[in-house]
Amino acid sequence: MSCIRKEPEKSRSEELLQYARGQKVIQMNVKLLGLEGDPDLQFLLKGGDLLKVLSPSWKKTRYFRLQEDCKTMWRESKKTFKKNDTFSLDDISAVQMGRQSEGLKKNTEEQVEDRCFSIIFKSRRKNLDLVSSSEEEGKQWVKSLQKVVSNLNNLSRKQKTEHWIFSCLRKADKNKDDNLSPSEVKSFMHLINIEVDDEYVEMLFKKCDRSKSGTLAGEEIKHFYDLLTQRDEIDVIYGEYAKTTGFMSAQNLVDFLLKEQREKATLADAHRIIETYEPDENAKEKKLLSKDGFLMYLNHPDAMILNPDHKDVYQDMSQPLNHYFISSSHNTYLMEDQLKGPSSTEAYIRALQKGCRCVELDCWDGSDNEPVIYHGYTLTSKILFKDVIKAISEHAFKTSQYPVILSLENHCSVEQQEVMARHMSSILGSALITSPLGDGMPTNFPSPEVSIRFTSFIRIVKAEPIIGDKWLALNFQTPCTDMDMNQGRFLVNGKSGYILKPAFMRDVATEFDPITLTRGDWLKHKTLHVMVISAQQLPKVNQKKSSIVDPLVKVEIYGVPADVAEKETKPFDNNGFNPSWNENFQFDVYVPELALVRFSIEDYDSSTDNDFVGQYTLPFNSLKMGYRHVPLFNKNGDLLPSAGLFVHIMVLDAE
């Protein structure tokens, strides 16, 4: 078993008690991030003026400052009547120094290179291009933002949840007196996605208001938090195995791992888990695991539903290219729709960051003898071919080290084809394959592991394809179920963009037929049992204060036609914070090597279509059995920091 060592987490109850006693919110958030006294964080909290760049004629000064929660950036214009704006550091994908973005290259001069930087967002939100007053200040902004974003990303799921809950408590405390009135308690419940009636608020309030003062303060807020975050399902599971004076011993933990999780575990493994996750030093010294430590372990990524052994490259990467599923993008240059939306080099960067290994370039003659890329015979904007090649060269191997295939849909004249060849040769250099590898003409396709790394292949669509296999390319710029499945298919094997096909699909003499499923080695009938237990901290679909989700969970199987199936729970009314279902489903899976399992959560609506809340898709053969947390992605494929699903998984050989 693999265990990652980390510092023990302090009890959130202690921090809430500090809040209730009047300690400043900013001090607590700084402590949570581990940045007490850090000059880079202090720089962001103080803030400063930056020039925001949208076009050559639109460059305006904006004041930027990190808010007290240490995760929200606030900006305002010099005009006092201008509406303020914010964005979350959780939404930042990268902070880049210099004129690297398409916008800064087009809209600024070379002499400000050392003062420029860009904030790249995870979703389809446009980059934020900025210019500082000096090179030193620009570097300080980049360094500070990168540090705080990194620290936020490294918080555990439990820490992120608690940080969010604390921020909601501060928002609910309207008069900032560090006490909570009944109306503020109800406001807080709305903020965390729970709809409650006045009677329930009154009952909960009376249970916590031990001083009979009419407000919650001090230990009362701590008690309120404990009641709110109690997970009955964890209590039941923990209680089954905590046989040693209310704690789990190392042997109790081994029993749980063997029986429930189907893990190969020893006492040494249990001792490592206790040492890593137990927050109580007294319990740790006695080699015991408390309920808090047990939950911290279950929330760790390596204990979740995806087999951790499949996260890194684990497949044979020495087979010919046509033996792999390859993550491929269609109309890669588009940011939005395919008729009048913008084309951008940023679209290539985002696709490559998601592990795409085959990008499409629709090439047409441009002015000044410079080829351009756009969706022909439409109103989509045009970008220079050479700018796209530069972007690919700079970003091709940051997510995956394996080959990138350039799929050229060539509509150019011979003259501009020569220009294309010169650009590819000069920009890509030795990374571009322009002749067969080895001596003579190859009889097989090269493998992803080409002894040459960091290589780009070219596939000319209008001529005979050099890759003799079927290609399925998706619109990476368009969120949809197909993209969810694509993300799930390529989630494993190091997110390399290459997945080795099953043996029966690599054999030229195969008799495999996905429709008839003629009996063969590929027919490995399995039965999947899924118990959907609960969910935690689901986001609001509608950000209106009064809007609360009514979540239901769908479990879907995708694969050969005989395996495709879908089942769903009943909706849970007015609770996106901690809904529970405890519903069981069973699926027959005949070709597990090709099957994907998709968990999705929707906001039920009896009169219209349900709204999407979150989803997670993974290969059937990468499932871990037992009690598992399932992370959730939003519609753009980005991780929802605190949200999750809790399930029990069992895979059995079918009779």
Coordinates of C-alpha atoms in Angstrom, one line a residue, residues 86-582:
T86 CA -13.9 39.2 -7.8
F87 CA -12.5 35.9 -8.8
S88 CA -11.4 32.9 -6.9
L89 CA -7.8 31.6 -6.7
D90 CA -9.3 28.1 -7.0
D91 CA -10.2 29.0 -10.6
I92 CA -6.5 29.8 -11.6
S93 CA -4.7 27.2 -13.7
A94 CA -1.4 29.1 -14.0
V95 CA 0.3 32.5 -13.7
Q96 CA 2.7 33.2 -16.5
M97 CA 5.4 35.9 -16.5
G98 CA 6.1 37.8 -19.8
R99 CA 4.2 38.3 -23.0
Q100 CA 3.3 34.7 -23.4
S101 CA -0.4 35.0 -24.0
E102 CA -2.0 35.7 -27.3
G103 CA -3.5 38.9 -26.0
L104 CA -0.3 40.3 -24.6
K105 CA 1.6 39.5 -27.8
K106 CA -1.0 41.3 -29.9
N107 CA -1.8 44.2 -27.6
T108 CA 1.5 45.3 -26.0
E109 CA 4.9 46.3 -27.2
E110 CA 8.1 44.3 -26.7
Q111 CA 9.6 46.9 -24.4
V112 CA 7.1 46.0 -21.7
E113 CA 8.0 42.2 -21.9
D114 CA 9.5 42.1 -18.4
R115 CA 6.5 43.9 -16.8
C116 CA 3.8 41.7 -18.3
F117 CA 2.1 38.6 -16.8
S118 CA -1.1 36.6 -17.4
I119 CA -3.5 34.8 -15.1
I120 CA -4.8 31.6 -16.9
F121 CA -8.1 30.3 -15.7
K122 CA -9.2 26.6 -15.6
S123 CA -12.6 27.1 -17.3
R124 CA -13.4 28.8 -20.6
R125 CA -13.0 32.2 -18.9
K126 CA -10.7 34.5 -20.8
N127 CA -7.1 35.1 -19.6
L128 CA -6.5 38.1 -17.5
D129 CA -3.6 40.0 -19.1
L130 CA -1.8 42.5 -16.9
V131 CA 1.1 45.0 -16.9
S132 CA 2.8 46.1 -13.7
S133 CA 4.6 49.4 -13.1
S134 CA 8.1 47.7 -12.9
E135 CA 9.8 44.4 -13.6
E136 CA 10.4 43.9 -9.9
E137 CA 6.7 44.4 -9.1
G138 CA 5.6 42.1 -11.9
K139 CA 7.8 39.3 -10.6
Q140 CA 6.5 39.9 -7.1
W141 CA 2.9 39.5 -8.3
V142 CA 3.7 36.3 -10.2
K143 CA 5.7 34.8 -7.3
S144 CA 3.0 35.7 -4.7
L145 CA 0.1 34.4 -6.7
Q146 CA 1.9 31.1 -7.6
K147 CA 2.7 30.5 -3.9
V148 CA -0.8 31.1 -2.6
V149 CA -2.5 29.1 -5.4
S150 CA -0.1 26.2 -4.8
N151 CA -0.8 26.2 -1.1
L152 CA -4.5 26.3 -1.7
N153 CA -4.3 23.4 -4.1
N154 CA -2.3 21.4 -1.5
L155 CA -4.9 21.7 1.2
S156 CA -6.6 18.4 2.0
R157 CA -10.2 17.9 1.0
K158 CA -11.2 18.3 4.6
Q159 CA -9.3 21.5 5.0
K160 CA -10.9 23.0 1.9
T161 CA -14.3 22.0 3.2
E162 CA -13.7 23.6 6.5
H163 CA -12.2 26.7 5.0
W164 CA -15.4 27.1 2.9
I165 CA -17.7 26.5 5.9
F166 CA -15.8 29.1 7.8
S167 CA -16.1 31.6 5.0
C168 CA -19.8 31.0 4.9
L169 CA -20.1 31.6 8.6
R170 CA -18.3 35.0 8.2
K171 CA -20.7 35.9 5.4
A172 CA -23.7 34.9 7.5
D173 CA -22.5 37.1 10.5
K174 CA -24.0 40.3 9.0
N175 CA -23.1 42.6 11.9
K176 CA -19.6 41.0 12.4
D177 CA -20.1 40.7 16.1
D178 CA -18.7 37.1 16.1
N179 CA -22.1 35.8 17.3
L180 CA -24.9 34.1 15.3
S181 CA -28.6 35.0 15.7
P182 CA -31.4 32.7 14.5
S183 CA -31.8 34.6 11.3
E184 CA -28.0 34.4 10.7
V185 CA -28.1 30.7 11.3
K186 CA -30.7 30.3 8.6
S187 CA -28.8 32.5 6.3
F188 CA -25.7 30.3 6.8
M189 CA -27.7 27.2 6.0
H190 CA -28.8 28.8 2.7
L191 CA -25.1 29.6 1.9
I192 CA -24.1 26.0 2.4
N193 CA -26.9 24.7 0.2
I194 CA -29.5 23.5 2.8
E195 CA -33.1 24.7 2.8
V196 CA -34.6 24.5 6.3
D197 CA -37.9 25.7 7.8
D198 CA -38.1 28.0 10.7
E199 CA -39.0 25.2 13.1
Y200 CA -35.9 23.2 12.3
V201 CA -33.7 26.3 12.7
E202 CA -35.4 27.0 16.1
M203 CA -34.8 23.4 17.2
L204 CA -31.1 23.4 16.1
F205 CA -30.6 26.8 17.7
K206 CA -32.1 25.8 21.0
K207 CA -29.9 22.7 21.1
C208 CA -26.8 24.9 20.8
D209 CA -27.8 28.0 22.7
R210 CA -26.8 26.6 26.1
S211 CA -26.4 30.1 27.6
K212 CA -30.0 31.1 26.6
S213 CA -28.7 34.4 25.3
G214 CA -30.5 34.3 22.0
T215 CA -27.2 34.1 20.0
L216 CA -24.6 31.5 19.5
A217 CA -21.0 32.3 20.7
G218 CA -17.9 30.5 21.8
E219 CA -18.4 26.8 22.5
E220 CA -21.9 27.1 21.2
I221 CA -20.7 27.8 17.7
K222 CA -18.3 24.8 18.0
H223 CA -21.2 22.6 19.0
F224 CA -23.3 23.9 16.1
Y225 CA -20.4 23.1 13.7
D226 CA -20.0 19.6 15.2
L227 CA -23.8 18.9 14.8
L228 CA -23.8 20.2 11.2
T229 CA -20.7 18.2 10.0
Q230 CA -21.5 14.9 11.7
R231 CA -21.6 12.1 9.2
D232 CA -23.8 9.3 10.5
E233 CA -22.6 6.8 7.7
I234 CA -19.0 7.3 8.8
D235 CA -20.0 6.7 12.5
V236 CA -21.6 3.4 11.6
I237 CA -18.6 2.1 9.5
Y238 CA -16.1 3.3 12.1
G239 CA -18.1 1.8 15.0
E240 CA -18.1 -1.6 13.3
Y241 CA -14.3 -1.8 13.6
A242 CA -13.4 0.5 16.5
K243 CA -13.3 -2.3 19.1
T244 CA -10.5 -0.8 21.3
T245 CA -12.1 1.6 23.8
G246 CA -13.9 3.5 21.1
F247 CA -10.8 3.7 18.8
M248 CA -9.5 1.6 15.9
S249 CA -6.4 -0.4 16.8
A250 CA -3.9 -1.2 14.1
Q251 CA -5.4 -4.7 13.9
N252 CA -8.9 -3.2 13.6
L253 CA -7.8 -1.1 10.7
V254 CA -6.2 -4.1 9.0
D255 CA -9.5 -6.0 9.4
F256 CA -11.4 -3.1 7.8
L257 CA -8.9 -2.9 4.9
L258 CA -9.0 -6.6 4.2
K259 CA -12.8 -7.2 4.6
E260 CA -14.3 -3.9 3.3
Q261 CA -11.7 -2.4 1.0
R262 CA -10.3 -5.6 -0.5
E263 CA -6.8 -4.3 0.1
K264 CA -3.7 -6.4 0.8
A265 CA -2.8 -4.8 4.1
T266 CA -0.4 -5.6 7.0
L267 CA 0.1 -4.2 10.5
A268 CA 3.0 -2.2 9.1
D269 CA 0.6 -0.6 6.5
A270 CA -1.9 0.2 9.4
H271 CA 0.9 1.8 11.4
R272 CA 1.9 4.0 8.5
I273 CA -1.7 5.1 8.0
I274 CA -2.1 6.0 11.7
E275 CA 1.2 7.8 11.7
T276 CA 0.2 9.8 8.6
Y277 CA -3.5 10.7 9.2
E278 CA -4.1 10.6 13.0
P279 CA -4.4 14.2 14.3
D280 CA -4.5 13.3 18.0
E281 CA -1.0 12.9 19.2
N282 CA -2.1 10.8 22.3
A283 CA -3.9 8.4 20.0
K284 CA -1.0 8.2 17.6
E285 CA 1.4 7.4 20.3
K286 CA -0.8 4.5 21.3
K287 CA -1.0 3.4 17.6
L288 CA -4.8 4.1 17.6
L289 CA -6.9 5.7 14.9
S290 CA -9.7 8.1 15.9
K291 CA -12.8 8.8 13.8
D292 CA -11.3 12.1 12.6
G293 CA -8.1 10.2 11.5
F294 CA -10.2 7.5 9.8
L295 CA -12.2 10.1 7.8
M296 CA -8.9 12.0 6.9
Y297 CA -7.6 8.7 5.5
L298 CA -10.8 8.0 3.5
N299 CA -10.6 11.5 2.0
H300 CA -7.1 11.1 0.8
P301 CA -6.9 10.7 -3.0
D302 CA -5.1 7.4 -2.8
A303 CA -8.0 6.0 -0.8
M304 CA -10.6 7.2 -3.2
I305 CA -12.4 5.3 -6.0
L306 CA -9.6 5.5 -8.6
N307 CA -6.9 2.8 -8.2
P308 CA -3.8 4.8 -7.3
D309 CA -1.6 2.3 -9.2
H310 CA -3.3 3.5 -12.4
K311 CA -2.5 7.2 -11.9
D312 CA 1.0 7.0 -13.2
V313 CA 2.0 5.4 -16.5
Y314 CA 1.5 1.7 -15.9
Q315 CA 0.9 0.3 -19.4
D316 CA 3.3 -1.0 -22.0
M317 CA 4.2 2.1 -24.1
S318 CA 6.4 0.2 -26.6
Q319 CA 3.7 -1.0 -28.9
P320 CA 3.0 0.6 -32.3
L321 CA 0.9 3.8 -32.2
N322 CA -2.2 2.2 -33.8
H323 CA -2.4 -0.2 -30.7
Y324 CA -3.5 2.8 -28.5
F325 CA -6.5 4.9 -28.0
I326 CA -5.2 8.5 -28.5
S327 CA -6.8 11.6 -27.0
S328 CA -7.7 13.7 -30.1
S329 CA -9.2 17.1 -30.6
H330 CA -11.4 18.3 -33.5
N331 CA -11.3 21.9 -34.6
T332 CA -8.8 22.5 -31.8
Y333 CA -8.4 26.2 -32.7
L334 CA -11.9 27.2 -31.7
M335 CA -12.8 28.7 -28.2
E336 CA -16.5 28.6 -28.7
D337 CA -19.0 27.7 -31.4
Q338 CA -18.0 26.5 -34.9
L339 CA -19.8 29.2 -37.0
K340 CA -18.8 32.6 -35.6
G341 CA -16.7 32.1 -32.5
P342 CA -13.1 33.2 -31.9
S343 CA -10.1 31.1 -32.9
S344 CA -7.1 31.3 -30.6
T345 CA -3.8 29.7 -29.8
E346 CA -5.1 29.5 -26.2
A347 CA -7.5 26.7 -27.4
Y348 CA -4.5 24.6 -28.3
I349 CA -2.8 25.3 -25.0
R350 CA -5.9 24.2 -23.1
A351 CA -6.3 21.1 -25.1
L352 CA -2.7 20.1 -24.6
Q353 CA -3.0 20.8 -20.8
K354 CA -5.9 18.3 -20.7
G355 CA -3.6 15.6 -22.2
C356 CA -4.7 15.9 -25.8
R357 CA -2.1 14.2 -28.1
C358 CA -3.6 14.9 -31.5
V359 CA -4.6 18.4 -32.5
E360 CA -6.2 19.6 -35.7
L361 CA -5.0 22.5 -37.8
D362 CA -7.4 23.7 -40.6
C363 CA -4.9 25.5 -42.9
W364 CA -5.8 28.2 -45.5
D365 CA -4.0 30.8 -47.6
G366 CA -3.6 34.0 -45.7
S367 CA -2.5 37.5 -46.5
D368 CA 1.2 38.5 -46.8
N369 CA 2.0 34.9 -47.8
E370 CA 1.3 33.8 -44.2
P371 CA -1.0 30.7 -43.8
V372 CA -3.9 31.0 -41.4
I373 CA -6.0 28.6 -39.4
Y374 CA -9.8 28.9 -39.1
H375 CA -13.0 27.0 -39.8
G376 CA -13.3 27.5 -43.5
Y377 CA -16.4 29.2 -45.0
T378 CA -17.6 30.5 -41.6
L379 CA -17.3 33.7 -39.6
T380 CA -14.8 32.3 -37.1
S381 CA -11.8 34.5 -36.6
K382 CA -8.4 33.6 -38.1
I383 CA -5.0 33.0 -36.4
L384 CA -1.6 32.7 -37.9
F385 CA -0.3 29.2 -38.6
K386 CA 3.1 30.1 -37.2
D387 CA 1.6 31.3 -33.9
V388 CA -0.1 28.0 -33.5
I389 CA 3.1 26.0 -34.1
K390 CA 4.9 28.2 -31.6
A391 CA 2.2 27.6 -29.0
I392 CA 2.3 23.8 -29.6
S393 CA 6.1 23.9 -29.4
E394 CA 6.0 25.6 -26.0
H395 CA 3.2 23.6 -24.4
A396 CA 3.2 20.2 -26.1
F397 CA 4.9 18.2 -23.3
K398 CA 4.0 19.9 -20.1
T399 CA 1.2 17.5 -19.2
S400 CA 2.4 14.4 -21.2
Q401 CA 5.9 13.5 -22.5
Y402 CA 4.5 11.3 -25.2
P403 CA 4.2 12.3 -28.9
V404 CA 1.9 15.0 -30.3
I405 CA 0.3 14.3 -33.7
L406 CA -0.4 17.4 -35.8
S407 CA -3.5 16.7 -38.0
L408 CA -3.2 19.1 -40.9
E409 CA -6.4 19.7 -42.9
N410 CA -4.6 21.4 -45.8
H411 CA -6.4 23.8 -48.1
C412 CA -3.3 25.9 -48.9
S413 CA -1.7 26.7 -52.2
V414 CA 1.7 25.1 -53.0
E415 CA 3.4 28.4 -52.2
Q416 CA 1.9 28.6 -48.7
Q417 CA 2.4 24.9 -48.1
E418 CA 6.2 25.7 -48.5
V419 CA 5.8 28.5 -45.9
M420 CA 4.1 26.0 -43.5
A421 CA 6.9 23.5 -43.9
R422 CA 9.5 26.2 -43.2
H423 CA 7.7 27.3 -40.0
M424 CA 7.3 23.8 -38.7
S425 CA 11.0 23.0 -39.5
S426 CA 12.3 26.2 -37.9
I427 CA 10.0 26.3 -34.8
L428 CA 9.9 22.6 -34.0
G429 CA 13.4 21.8 -35.0
S430 CA 14.6 18.3 -34.1
A431 CA 11.3 17.5 -32.3
L432 CA 9.6 17.2 -35.7
I433 CA 9.8 13.7 -37.4
T434 CA 10.4 14.3 -41.1
S435 CA 11.8 10.9 -42.1
P436 CA 11.3 7.3 -41.0
L437 CA 12.9 6.3 -37.7
G438 CA 15.7 3.7 -38.2
D439 CA 16.9 2.2 -41.5
G440 CA 14.6 1.9 -44.4
M441 CA 10.9 2.2 -44.6
P442 CA 9.1 1.0 -41.4
T443 CA 6.8 -2.1 -41.5
N444 CA 5.1 -1.0 -38.2
F445 CA 4.1 2.3 -36.7
P446 CA 6.5 3.8 -34.1
S447 CA 5.6 3.5 -30.5
P448 CA 4.8 6.3 -28.1
E449 CA 8.1 5.5 -26.4
V450 CA 9.8 6.9 -30.4
S451 CA 13.9 6.2 -28.3
I452 CA 13.2 9.8 -29.1
R453 CA 11.0 11.7 -26.8
F454 CA 9.3 15.1 -27.2
T455 CA 8.4 14.5 -30.8
S456 CA 5.7 15.8 -33.1
F457 CA 4.2 13.7 -35.9
I458 CA 2.3 15.1 -38.9
R459 CA -0.8 13.6 -40.3
I460 CA -2.0 15.1 -43.6
V461 CA -5.8 14.7 -43.9
K462 CA -6.1 15.5 -47.5
A463 CA -3.5 13.0 -48.5
E464 CA -3.1 9.4 -47.5
P465 CA -3.0 9.3 -43.7
I466 CA 0.3 8.1 -42.2
I467 CA -1.6 6.6 -39.3
G468 CA -3.6 3.6 -40.7
D469 CA -6.3 3.5 -38.0
K470 CA -9.7 5.1 -37.2
W471 CA -9.6 8.4 -35.4
L472 CA -12.3 9.8 -33.1
A473 CA -11.7 13.5 -32.3
L474 CA -13.8 15.6 -29.9
N475 CA -14.5 19.3 -29.6
F476 CA -12.5 20.0 -26.4
Q477 CA -14.0 23.5 -26.3
T478 CA -17.5 22.1 -25.8
P479 CA -18.5 20.6 -22.5
C480 CA -20.7 17.5 -22.9
T481 CA -21.1 13.9 -21.8
D482 CA -18.8 12.8 -24.6
M483 CA -16.0 15.0 -23.2
D484 CA -16.7 13.6 -19.7
M485 CA -16.2 10.1 -21.1
N486 CA -13.1 11.2 -23.0
Q487 CA -11.7 12.7 -19.8
G488 CA -12.5 9.5 -17.9
R489 CA -10.9 7.2 -20.5
F490 CA -7.7 9.2 -20.4
L491 CA -7.7 9.9 -16.6
V492 CA -5.3 6.9 -16.0
N493 CA -1.9 5.9 -17.3
G494 CA -0.3 9.2 -16.2
K495 CA -2.8 11.3 -18.2
S496 CA -0.4 10.6 -21.0
G497 CA -3.1 10.8 -23.7
Y498 CA -2.4 7.2 -24.7
I499 CA -4.3 4.1 -23.5
L500 CA -3.3 0.7 -24.7
K501 CA -6.1 -1.1 -26.4
P502 CA -7.2 -4.6 -25.1
A503 CA -5.3 -7.5 -26.6
F504 CA -8.3 -8.6 -28.6
M505 CA -8.4 -5.3 -30.4
R506 CA -4.6 -5.4 -31.2
D507 CA -4.8 -8.8 -32.8
V508 CA -5.2 -8.6 -36.6
A509 CA -6.9 -12.0 -36.6
T510 CA -9.4 -11.0 -33.9
E511 CA -13.0 -12.2 -34.0
F512 CA -14.2 -9.6 -31.6
D513 CA -17.6 -8.1 -32.5
P514 CA -18.9 -5.5 -30.1
I515 CA -22.5 -6.1 -31.3
T516 CA -22.8 -9.9 -31.3
L517 CA -20.2 -10.5 -28.6
T518 CA -19.1 -13.8 -30.1
R519 CA -17.6 -15.8 -27.2
G520 CA -13.9 -15.3 -26.8
D521 CA -11.2 -14.2 -24.4
W522 CA -12.8 -10.7 -24.3
L523 CA -16.0 -12.0 -22.7
K524 CA -15.2 -11.6 -19.0
H525 CA -18.7 -11.2 -17.5
K526 CA -18.6 -9.2 -14.2
T527 CA -21.3 -8.0 -11.9
L528 CA -20.9 -4.5 -10.5
H529 CA -22.7 -3.6 -7.2
V530 CA -22.9 0.1 -6.3
M531 CA -24.4 1.5 -3.1
V532 CA -24.9 5.3 -3.4
I533 CA -24.6 6.4 0.2
S534 CA -24.2 10.2 0.5
A535 CA -22.8 13.4 -1.0
Q536 CA -21.0 16.3 0.5
Q537 CA -20.8 20.1 -0.2
L538 CA -22.5 20.1 -3.6
P539 CA -22.3 23.5 -5.3
K540 CA -25.3 25.6 -6.0
V541 CA -26.5 25.4 -9.6
N542 CA -28.3 28.8 -9.3
Q543 CA -26.2 31.3 -7.3
K544 CA -29.3 33.0 -5.9
K545 CA -29.3 33.0 -2.2
S546 CA -32.7 31.2 -2.0
S547 CA -31.8 28.5 -4.5
I548 CA -31.1 25.1 -3.0
V549 CA -30.4 21.9 -5.0
D550 CA -32.6 18.7 -4.9
P551 CA -29.8 16.3 -5.9
L552 CA -30.2 12.9 -7.4
V553 CA -27.3 10.5 -8.4
K554 CA -27.0 8.7 -11.8
V555 CA -24.7 5.7 -12.2
E556 CA -24.1 4.9 -15.9
I557 CA -22.1 2.3 -17.7
Y558 CA -20.6 3.1 -21.2
G559 CA -19.0 0.4 -23.4
V560 CA -20.2 -2.2 -25.9
P561 CA -24.0 -2.0 -26.5
A562 CA -24.7 -4.9 -24.1
D563 CA -23.0 -3.0 -21.3
V564 CA -24.7 0.4 -21.7
A565 CA -27.0 1.0 -18.7
E566 CA -28.2 3.8 -16.4
K567 CA -29.8 3.9 -13.0
E568 CA -30.6 6.7 -10.7
T569 CA -31.6 7.5 -7.1
K570 CA -34.6 9.4 -5.9
P571 CA -34.0 13.1 -5.5
F572 CA -33.1 14.4 -2.0
D573 CA -35.1 17.5 -1.3
N574 CA -33.5 20.8 -0.4
N575 CA -30.1 19.7 0.7
G576 CA -26.9 20.0 -1.3
F577 CA -24.7 20.0 1.8
N578 CA -25.0 16.5 3.1
P579 CA -27.8 14.5 1.2
S580 CA -28.0 10.8 1.7
W581 CA -29.7 8.0 -0.3
N582 CA -28.4 4.5 0.7

